[in-house]
mmCIF file of C-alpha atoms in Angstrom:
data_model
loop_
_atom_site.group_PDB
_atom_site.id
_atom_site.type_symbol
_atom_site.label_atom_id
_atom_site.label_comp_id
_atom_site.label_asym_id
_atom_site.label_seq_id
_atom_site.Cartn_x
_atom_site.Cartn_y
_atom_site.Cartn_z
ATOM 1 C CA MET A 198 4.581 19.733 45.728
ATOM 2 C CA PRO A 199 1.889 22.347 44.968
ATOM 3 C CA GLU A 200 -0.567 23.217 47.702
ATOM 4 C CA THR A 201 -3.440 20.751 47.790
ATOM 5 C CA ARG A 202 -7.123 21.440 48.042
ATOM 6 C CA LYS A 203 -9.774 19.311 49.703
ATOM 7 C CA PRO A 204 -11.242 16.882 47.139
ATOM 8 C CA SER A 205 -14.881 17.071 46.223
ATOM 9 C CA ALA A 206 -17.208 14.551 47.822
ATOM 10 C CA ALA A 207 -17.536 12.774 44.466
ATOM 11 C CA LEU A 208 -13.809 12.290 43.933
ATOM 12 C CA ARG A 209 -11.668 11.233 46.878
ATOM 13 C CA ARG A 210 -9.865 8.183 45.453
ATOM 14 C CA ALA A 211 -8.806 7.480 41.866
ATOM 15 C CA LEU A 212 -7.242 4.422 40.295
ATOM 16 C CA VAL A 213 -5.067 4.770 37.208
ATOM 17 C CA VAL A 214 -4.740 1.743 34.949
ATOM 18 C CA ALA A 215 -1.645 2.318 32.866
ATOM 19 C CA ASP A 216 1.763 1.157 31.814
ATOM 20 C CA PRO A 217 4.335 0.670 34.602
ATOM 21 C CA LEU A 218 4.838 3.926 36.508
ATOM 22 C CA HIS A 219 8.601 3.682 36.333
ATOM 23 C CA THR A 220 8.431 3.952 32.527
ATOM 24 C CA PHE A 221 6.791 7.404 32.605
ATOM 25 C CA ALA A 222 8.725 10.307 31.131
ATOM 26 C CA THR A 223 7.232 12.739 33.607
ATOM 27 C CA TYR A 224 8.354 15.894 31.788
ATOM 28 C CA LYS A 225 5.906 15.100 28.987
ATOM 29 C CA ASP A 226 3.611 12.280 30.106
ATOM 30 C CA THR A 227 -0.094 13.121 30.047
ATOM 31 C CA THR A 228 -1.118 10.442 32.568
ATOM 32 C CA PHE A 229 1.417 11.929 34.991
ATOM 33 C CA ALA A 230 -0.091 15.380 34.404
ATOM 34 C CA MET A 231 -3.505 13.966 35.282
ATOM 35 C CA MET A 232 -2.163 12.346 38.450
ATOM 36 C CA ARG A 233 -0.345 15.515 39.476
ATOM 37 C CA GLU A 234 -3.548 17.579 39.136
ATOM 38 C CA LEU A 235 -5.571 14.997 41.021
ATOM 39 C CA ALA A 236 -2.987 15.007 43.831
ATOM 40 C CA ARG A 237 -3.046 18.811 43.884
ATOM 41 C CA ARG A 238 -6.777 18.603 44.576
ATOM 42 C CA GLY A 239 -6.202 16.182 47.436
ATOM 43 C CA VAL A 240 -7.369 13.055 45.628
ATOM 44 C CA ALA A 241 -5.748 9.813 46.896
ATOM 45 C CA LEU A 242 -4.028 8.016 44.043
ATOM 46 C CA ALA A 243 -3.541 4.332 43.247
ATOM 47 C CA ALA A 244 -2.137 2.639 40.164
ATOM 48 C CA CYS A 245 -2.106 -0.742 38.503
ATOM 49 C CA GLU A 246 -1.427 -2.323 35.135
ATOM 50 C CA PRO A 247 -3.959 -4.249 33.025
ATOM 51 C CA ALA A 248 -2.054 -7.414 33.928
ATOM 52 C CA HIS A 249 -3.055 -6.813 37.568
ATOM 53 C CA LEU A 250 -6.815 -6.994 36.887
ATOM 54 C CA GLN A 251 -8.532 -10.141 38.121
ATOM 55 C CA TRP A 252 -12.078 -11.512 38.156
ATOM 56 C CA ARG A 253 -12.864 -14.562 40.201
ATOM 57 C CA SER A 254 -16.276 -16.193 39.906
ATOM 58 C CA GLY A 255 -18.725 -14.948 42.473
ATOM 59 C CA GLU A 256 -16.485 -12.000 43.364
ATOM 60 C CA PRO A 257 -16.077 -8.433 42.081
ATOM 61 C CA VAL A 258 -13.366 -7.421 39.641
ATOM 62 C CA THR A 259 -10.231 -6.564 41.616
ATOM 63 C CA ALA A 260 -6.718 -5.413 40.914
ATOM 64 C CA TRP A 261 -3.398 -5.557 42.729
ATOM 65 C CA VAL A 262 -3.012 -1.831 43.299
ATOM 66 C CA ARG A 263 -0.292 0.371 44.723
ATOM 67 C CA GLU A 264 -1.384 3.438 46.651
ATOM 68 C CA VAL A 265 1.117 6.111 45.702
ATOM 69 C CA GLU A 266 1.987 9.648 46.585
ATOM 70 C CA LEU A 267 3.903 12.055 44.349
ATOM 71 C CA THR A 268 7.254 13.303 45.571
ATOM 72 C CA GLY A 269 7.693 16.308 43.281
ATOM 73 C CA ALA A 270 11.014 14.894 41.985
ATOM 74 C CA ARG A 271 11.616 14.299 38.290
ATOM 75 C CA ASP A 272 13.111 10.800 38.538
ATOM 76 C CA ASP A 273 11.927 9.175 41.768
ATOM 77 C CA TRP A 274 8.609 10.857 41.259
ATOM 78 C CA PHE A 275 6.380 8.567 43.343
ATOM 79 C CA ARG A 276 6.567 6.477 46.500
ATOM 80 C CA VAL A 277 4.401 3.510 47.354
ATOM 81 C CA ARG A 278 2.450 3.961 50.574
ATOM 82 C CA HIS A 279 0.572 0.659 50.527
ATOM 83 C CA GLN A 280 -0.192 -2.180 48.100
ATOM 84 C CA GLY A 281 -2.758 -4.941 48.008
ATOM 85 C CA ARG A 282 -5.760 -6.336 46.153
ATOM 86 C CA GLU A 283 -8.849 -4.146 46.029
ATOM 87 C CA ALA A 284 -12.170 -4.031 44.155
ATOM 88 C CA LEU A 285 -12.284 -1.435 41.376
ATOM 89 C CA SER A 286 -15.704 -0.369 42.622
ATOM 90 C CA ALA A 287 -14.047 0.901 45.836
ATOM 91 C CA PHE A 288 -12.582 3.824 43.865
ATOM 92 C CA ASP A 289 -14.519 6.937 42.910
ATOM 93 C CA ALA A 290 -12.985 6.973 39.418
ATOM 94 C CA VAL A 291 -10.946 4.530 37.361
ATOM 95 C CA LEU A 292 -8.871 6.047 34.555
ATOM 96 C CA MET A 293 -8.026 3.598 31.776
ATOM 97 C CA ARG A 294 -4.752 5.017 30.384
ATOM 98 C CA LYS A 295 -2.994 1.987 28.958
ATOM 99 C CA ASP A 296 -1.104 2.904 25.762
ATOM 100 C CA PRO A 297 -1.805 1.008 22.523
ATOM 101 C CA PRO A 298 -1.482 -1.435 20.868
ATOM 102 C CA PHE A 299 -5.145 -2.372 21.134
ATOM 103 C CA ASP A 300 -4.364 -6.076 21.186
ATOM 104 C CA ALA A 301 -6.210 -9.091 22.609
ATOM 105 C CA GLU A 302 -5.050 -8.297 26.144
ATOM 106 C CA TYR A 303 -6.325 -4.739 25.854
ATOM 107 C CA PHE A 304 -9.639 -6.117 24.568
ATOM 108 C CA TYR A 305 -9.944 -8.470 27.529
ATOM 109 C CA ALA A 306 -9.096 -5.667 29.941
ATOM 110 C CA THR A 307 -12.048 -3.655 28.624
ATOM 111 C CA HIS A 308 -14.346 -6.565 29.405
ATOM 112 C CA LEU A 309 -13.053 -6.781 32.957
ATOM 113 C CA LEU A 310 -13.443 -3.013 33.355
ATOM 114 C CA GLN A 311 -16.982 -3.186 31.969
ATOM 115 C CA GLN A 312 -17.850 -5.811 34.560
ATOM 116 C CA ALA A 313 -16.426 -3.493 37.196
ATOM 117 C CA GLU A 314 -18.798 -0.836 35.871
ATOM 118 C CA ARG A 315 -21.716 -3.207 36.476
ATOM 119 C CA GLU A 316 -20.508 -3.460 40.026
ATOM 120 C CA GLY A 317 -20.537 0.304 40.460
ATOM 121 C CA ALA A 318 -17.135 1.448 39.227
ATOM 122 C CA ARG A 319 -16.930 4.646 37.133
ATOM 123 C CA VAL A 320 -14.449 4.053 34.349
ATOM 124 C CA PHE A 321 -13.125 6.743 31.976
ATOM 125 C CA ASN A 322 -13.075 6.370 29.054
ATOM 126 C CA ARG A 323 -15.938 3.854 29.208
ATOM 127 C CA PRO A 324 -14.741 0.348 28.309
ATOM 128 C CA ALA A 325 -17.487 -0.333 25.774
ATOM 129 C CA ALA A 326 -16.712 2.964 24.046
ATOM 130 C CA LEU A 327 -13.011 2.059 23.890
ATOM 131 C CA ARG A 328 -13.932 -1.187 22.112
ATOM 132 C CA ASP A 329 -16.384 0.517 19.778
ATOM 133 C CA HIS A 330 -13.903 3.136 18.593
ATOM 134 C CA PRO A 331 -10.695 1.539 17.306
ATOM 135 C CA GLU A 332 -8.486 4.560 16.792
ATOM 136 C CA LYS A 333 -7.916 4.166 13.069
ATOM 137 C CA LEU A 334 -11.323 2.727 12.152
ATOM 138 C CA ALA A 335 -13.337 5.257 14.136
ATOM 139 C CA VAL A 336 -12.674 7.931 11.565
ATOM 140 C CA MET A 337 -14.708 5.983 8.994
ATOM 141 C CA GLU A 338 -17.940 7.040 10.718
ATOM 142 C CA PHE A 339 -17.068 10.683 10.035
ATOM 143 C CA ALA A 340 -16.336 10.454 6.311
ATOM 144 C CA ALA A 341 -17.541 14.013 5.660
ATOM 145 C CA TRP A 342 -14.623 15.286 7.761
ATOM 146 C CA ALA A 343 -12.011 12.745 6.726
ATOM 147 C CA PRO A 344 -9.805 12.254 3.625
ATOM 148 C CA PRO A 345 -10.684 9.486 1.190
ATOM 149 C CA THR A 346 -9.943 6.297 3.120
ATOM 150 C CA LEU A 347 -9.905 2.590 2.409
ATOM 151 C CA VAL A 348 -9.771 -0.281 4.929
ATOM 152 C CA THR A 349 -8.870 -3.585 3.350
ATOM 153 C CA ARG A 350 -6.411 -6.455 3.074
ATOM 154 C CA SER A 351 -6.844 -6.684 -0.706
ATOM 155 C CA ALA A 352 -3.778 -5.757 -2.788
ATOM 156 C CA GLU A 353 -6.022 -5.272 -5.786
ATOM 157 C CA ALA A 354 -8.241 -2.793 -3.941
ATOM 158 C CA ILE A 355 -5.188 -0.883 -2.706
ATOM 159 C CA ARG A 356 -3.756 -0.681 -6.224
ATOM 160 C CA ALA A 357 -7.088 0.677 -7.488
ATOM 161 C CA PHE A 358 -7.138 3.246 -4.679
ATOM 162 C CA HIS A 359 -3.606 4.341 -5.585
ATOM 163 C CA ALA A 360 -4.540 4.612 -9.248
ATOM 164 C CA GLU A 361 -7.395 6.927 -8.267
ATOM 165 C CA HIS A 362 -5.615 9.141 -5.750
ATOM 166 C CA ARG A 363 -1.996 8.802 -6.957
ATOM 167 C CA ASP A 364 -0.369 9.803 -3.641
ATOM 168 C CA ILE A 365 -1.337 7.686 -0.631
ATOM 169 C CA ILE A 366 -0.495 6.825 2.960
ATOM 170 C CA LEU A 367 -0.620 3.211 4.164
ATOM 171 C CA LYS A 368 -0.621 2.268 7.869
ATOM 172 C CA PRO A 369 -1.419 -0.642 10.191
ATOM 173 C CA LEU A 370 -4.637 -0.498 12.139
ATOM 174 C CA ASP A 371 -2.927 -1.213 15.451
ATOM 175 C CA GLY A 372 0.043 1.109 15.200
ATOM 176 C CA MET A 373 0.975 4.088 17.332
ATOM 177 C CA GLY A 374 3.591 6.799 17.341
ATOM 178 C CA GLY A 375 3.894 6.745 13.527
ATOM 179 C CA ARG A 376 5.152 3.152 13.388
ATOM 180 C CA GLY A 377 4.643 1.294 10.138
ATOM 181 C CA ILE A 378 3.419 4.313 8.134
ATOM 182 C CA PHE A 379 4.421 4.451 4.471
ATOM 183 C CA ARG A 380 3.851 6.974 1.717
ATOM 184 C CA VAL A 381 3.652 5.839 -1.927
ATOM 185 C CA GLY A 382 3.698 8.612 -4.526
ATOM 186 C CA PRO A 383 2.431 8.842 -8.104
ATOM 187 C CA ASP A 384 5.186 6.593 -9.473
ATOM 188 C CA GLY A 385 3.929 3.709 -7.372
ATOM 189 C CA MET A 386 7.488 2.877 -6.286
ATOM 190 C CA ASN A 387 7.538 -0.088 -3.893
ATOM 191 C CA LEU A 388 3.754 -0.206 -3.596
ATOM 192 C CA GLY A 389 3.748 -4.004 -4.007
ATOM 193 C CA ALA A 390 6.401 -4.528 -1.337
ATOM 194 C CA VAL A 391 4.711 -2.134 1.089
ATOM 195 C CA VAL A 392 1.322 -3.846 0.614
ATOM 196 C CA GLU A 393 2.844 -7.314 1.039
ATOM 197 C CA THR A 394 4.613 -6.225 4.212
ATOM 198 C CA LEU A 395 1.747 -4.368 5.911
ATOM 199 C CA THR A 396 -0.969 -6.909 4.955
ATOM 200 C CA ALA A 397 1.270 -9.936 5.627
ATOM 201 C CA ASN A 398 0.501 -11.096 2.089
ATOM 202 C CA GLY A 399 -3.215 -10.471 2.458
ATOM 203 C CA HIS A 400 -3.713 -11.784 5.992
ATOM 204 C CA THR A 401 -3.847 -8.437 7.858
ATOM 205 C CA THR A 402 -6.254 -5.536 7.291
ATOM 206 C CA ILE A 403 -4.725 -2.081 6.901
ATOM 207 C CA MET A 404 -5.800 1.509 6.289
ATOM 208 C CA VAL A 405 -5.018 3.542 3.184
ATOM 209 C CA GLN A 406 -5.688 7.278 2.948
ATOM 210 C CA ARG A 407 -5.085 9.964 0.326
ATOM 211 C CA TYR A 408 -1.903 11.866 1.149
ATOM 212 C CA LEU A 409 -2.591 15.343 2.512
ATOM 213 C CA PRO A 410 0.128 17.901 1.586
ATOM 214 C CA ALA A 411 -0.973 20.008 4.601
ATOM 215 C CA ILE A 412 1.064 17.577 6.719
ATOM 216 C CA ALA A 413 3.961 19.996 6.092
ATOM 217 C CA GLN A 414 2.200 22.397 8.494
ATOM 218 C CA GLY A 415 1.726 19.658 11.048
ATOM 219 C CA ASP A 416 -0.403 16.749 12.179
ATOM 220 C CA LYS A 417 -2.498 18.548 14.777
ATOM 221 C CA ARG A 418 -3.635 16.928 17.978
ATOM 222 C CA VAL A 419 -6.988 18.484 18.833
ATOM 223 C CA LEU A 420 -8.158 17.530 22.326
ATOM 224 C CA ILE A 421 -11.828 17.204 23.260
ATOM 225 C CA ILE A 422 -12.651 16.972 26.963
ATOM 226 C CA GLY A 423 -16.222 16.364 28.082
ATOM 227 C CA GLY A 424 -17.404 17.116 24.556
ATOM 228 C CA GLU A 425 -15.709 20.538 24.472
ATOM 229 C CA PRO A 426 -12.566 21.360 22.487
ATOM 230 C CA VAL A 427 -9.428 22.582 24.212
ATOM 231 C CA PRO A 428 -8.773 25.962 22.509
ATOM 232 C CA TYR A 429 -5.178 25.043 21.618
ATOM 233 C CA CYS A 430 -3.817 22.106 19.665
ATOM 234 C CA LEU A 431 -0.334 20.678 19.219
ATOM 235 C CA ALA A 432 0.860 20.707 15.635
ATOM 236 C CA ARG A 433 3.367 17.911 15.255
ATOM 237 C CA ILE A 434 5.520 19.010 12.328
ATOM 238 C CA PRO A 435 7.591 16.437 10.368
ATOM 239 C CA GLN A 436 11.329 17.011 10.343
ATOM 240 C CA GLY A 437 14.167 16.054 8.009
ATOM 241 C CA GLY A 438 12.101 14.888 5.032
ATOM 242 C CA GLU A 439 9.869 12.673 7.160
ATOM 243 C CA VAL A 440 6.253 12.145 6.224
ATOM 244 C CA ARG A 441 5.315 11.459 9.850
ATOM 245 C CA GLY A 442 4.680 14.263 12.326
ATOM 246 C CA ASN A 443 4.411 12.024 15.405
ATOM 247 C CA LEU A 444 6.593 13.204 18.274
ATOM 248 C CA ALA A 445 7.794 9.605 18.675
ATOM 249 C CA ALA A 446 8.993 9.730 15.048
ATOM 250 C CA GLY A 447 10.944 12.941 15.552
ATOM 251 C CA GLY A 448 8.257 15.490 14.846
ATOM 252 C CA ARG A 449 8.457 18.942 16.395
ATOM 253 C CA GLY A 450 5.508 19.927 18.586
ATOM 254 C CA VAL A 451 4.219 23.487 18.215
ATOM 255 C CA ALA A 452 1.171 24.548 20.237
ATOM 256 C CA GLN A 453 -1.210 26.933 18.443
ATOM 257 C CA PRO A 454 -4.780 28.151 18.647
ATOM 258 C CA LEU A 455 -7.410 26.065 16.924
ATOM 259 C CA SER A 456 -8.142 27.117 13.365
ATOM 260 C CA ASP A 457 -11.692 27.668 12.143
ATOM 261 C CA ALA A 458 -11.550 24.209 10.553
ATOM 262 C CA ASP A 459 -10.317 22.658 13.808
ATOM 263 C CA TRP A 460 -13.193 24.263 15.711
ATOM 264 C CA ALA A 461 -15.711 23.036 13.138
ATOM 265 C CA ILE A 462 -14.426 19.446 13.311
ATOM 266 C CA ALA A 463 -14.218 19.394 17.113
ATOM 267 C CA ARG A 464 -17.700 20.879 17.559
ATOM 268 C CA ALA A 465 -19.198 18.388 15.088
ATOM 269 C CA LEU A 466 -17.584 15.279 16.578
ATOM 270 C CA GLY A 467 -17.127 16.231 20.229
ATOM 271 C CA PRO A 468 -20.706 16.033 21.550
ATOM 272 C CA GLN A 469 -21.330 12.751 19.697
ATOM 273 C CA LEU A 470 -18.233 11.091 21.181
ATOM 274 C CA ALA A 471 -18.836 12.457 24.667
ATOM 275 C CA ALA A 472 -22.375 11.061 24.670
ATOM 276 C CA ARG A 473 -20.909 7.628 24.086
ATOM 277 C CA GLY A 474 -18.809 7.735 27.239
ATOM 278 C CA LEU A 475 -15.603 9.184 25.814
ATOM 279 C CA LEU A 476 -14.571 11.858 28.307
ATOM 280 C CA LEU A 477 -11.248 12.465 26.560
ATOM 281 C CA VAL A 478 -10.644 12.266 22.805
ATOM 282 C CA GLY A 479 -7.639 13.256 20.728
ATOM 283 C CA LEU A 480 -8.428 14.042 17.111
ATOM 284 C CA ASP A 481 -5.588 13.971 14.612
ATOM 285 C CA VAL A 482 -6.197 16.717 12.048
ATOM 286 C CA ILE A 483 -4.200 17.472 8.922
ATOM 287 C CA GLY A 484 -5.318 20.694 7.228
ATOM 288 C CA ASP A 485 -9.090 20.523 7.427
ATOM 289 C CA ARG A 486 -9.360 16.707 7.541
ATOM 290 C CA VAL A 487 -9.489 14.419 10.571
ATOM 291 C CA THR A 488 -7.339 11.328 10.060
ATOM 292 C CA GLU A 489 -7.670 9.473 13.388
ATOM 293 C CA VAL A 490 -9.873 9.488 16.503
ATOM 294 C CA ASN A 491 -7.691 8.634 19.495
ATOM 295 C CA VAL A 492 -9.495 7.352 22.576
ATOM 296 C CA THR A 493 -7.198 4.929 24.462
ATOM 297 C CA SER A 494 -4.619 7.320 25.987
ATOM 298 C CA PRO A 495 -4.639 10.687 24.173
ATOM 299 C CA THR A 496 -1.558 12.789 24.932
ATOM 300 C CA CYS A 497 -0.087 16.298 24.503
ATOM 301 C CA PHE A 498 -1.427 17.828 27.746
ATOM 302 C CA GLN A 499 1.958 18.987 28.960
ATOM 303 C CA GLU A 500 3.232 20.316 25.639
ATOM 304 C CA ILE A 501 0.137 22.496 25.182
ATOM 305 C CA THR A 502 0.251 23.730 28.802
ATOM 306 C CA GLN A 503 3.957 24.524 28.701
ATOM 307 C CA GLN A 504 3.710 26.531 25.478
ATOM 308 C CA THR A 505 0.382 28.338 26.013
ATOM 309 C CA GLY A 506 -0.252 28.443 29.764
ATOM 310 C CA PHE A 507 -3.633 26.761 29.267
ATOM 311 C CA ASP A 508 -3.931 24.134 32.046
ATOM 312 C CA VAL A 509 -5.218 21.078 30.133
ATOM 313 C CA ALA A 510 -4.947 18.733 33.123
ATOM 314 C CA ALA A 511 -7.088 21.080 35.225
ATOM 315 C CA ARG A 512 -9.718 21.164 32.481
ATOM 316 C CA PHE A 513 -9.681 17.366 32.401
ATOM 317 C CA VAL A 514 -10.126 16.946 36.149
ATOM 318 C CA ASP A 515 -12.883 19.555 36.103
ATOM 319 C CA ALA A 516 -14.650 17.468 33.463
ATOM 320 C CA LEU A 517 -14.047 14.254 35.395
ATOM 321 C CA GLN A 518 -15.594 15.760 38.517
ATOM 322 C CA ALA A 519 -18.539 17.059 36.497
ATOM 323 C CA ALA A 520 -19.094 13.605 35.008
ATOM 324 C CA LEU A 521 -19.004 11.968 38.421
ATOM 325 C CA ALA A 522 -21.469 14.529 39.773
ATOM 326 C CA ALA A 523 -23.797 13.897 36.817
ATOM 327 C CA ASP A 524 -23.615 10.145 37.474
ATOM 328 C CA ALA A 525 -24.486 10.730 41.132
ATOM 329 C CA ARG A 526 -27.567 12.728 40.137
ATOM 330 C CA ALA A 527 -28.744 10.162 37.593
#
């Protein structure tokens, strides 16, 4: 393991709320990169899953947590030192890193985490901000920077949108990793079947956007930490005729400096989102248009660091410590 440093007074213990640790692909996982940097700084780590959160009347919000230490190995990368139930307010920072989908259980978890905040816990990203910024819908607030977009369950409205823009992308509001994304071109081939499938015959709301040919150069993940853009993004480039650039859908990740358009978007949106309690945001940018605002568990730390040498995890922990210090002064 790398040499550790003494943690700052504001950050001695951190709790990570995430998917099961044994499922992490540590060679690329962003939450692991955060934990590794925290451990390097001497921060004591604990982990739990949303299912482990509990709130009993008259008591603080607790979780069944496992105190872990990192081994430095790729496979058996952590060992459990102790486990038991503990109040979330006992930790200096709580990192909510559960992957989508943003389903009912995720929604309830944000309410438990918000109660923990009332009891003194410091949660990042803030639970209320997570609820207020569904990752697909959040882009609608920033229409000046986004492609033409429609959110609806109406087949008629979708057909009218297609007639206007001719080449469109349709996707579920709760998807991740490129799942359920369809492109329908000018011929309208299979539009009816796609709409019926995604909307469950008009019972489920979806998102429709004008197709952006710049996807051929990549769907760029632009990271904003503490309101400031990371100077490199990861362009996820579709492969083999795919329309999706997502790494989970087979896209190739290429780190590159932010373009002028990337900087403009990040500087316009970053301070607004940070002020709402979003310490870490991942913007999806195609060409000069932002298509999604990712706030639940933005990724790509390791890919950017490995290809450019810019230590994204260190930037994140610096921002976390700064946020905790600012809270302490308030």
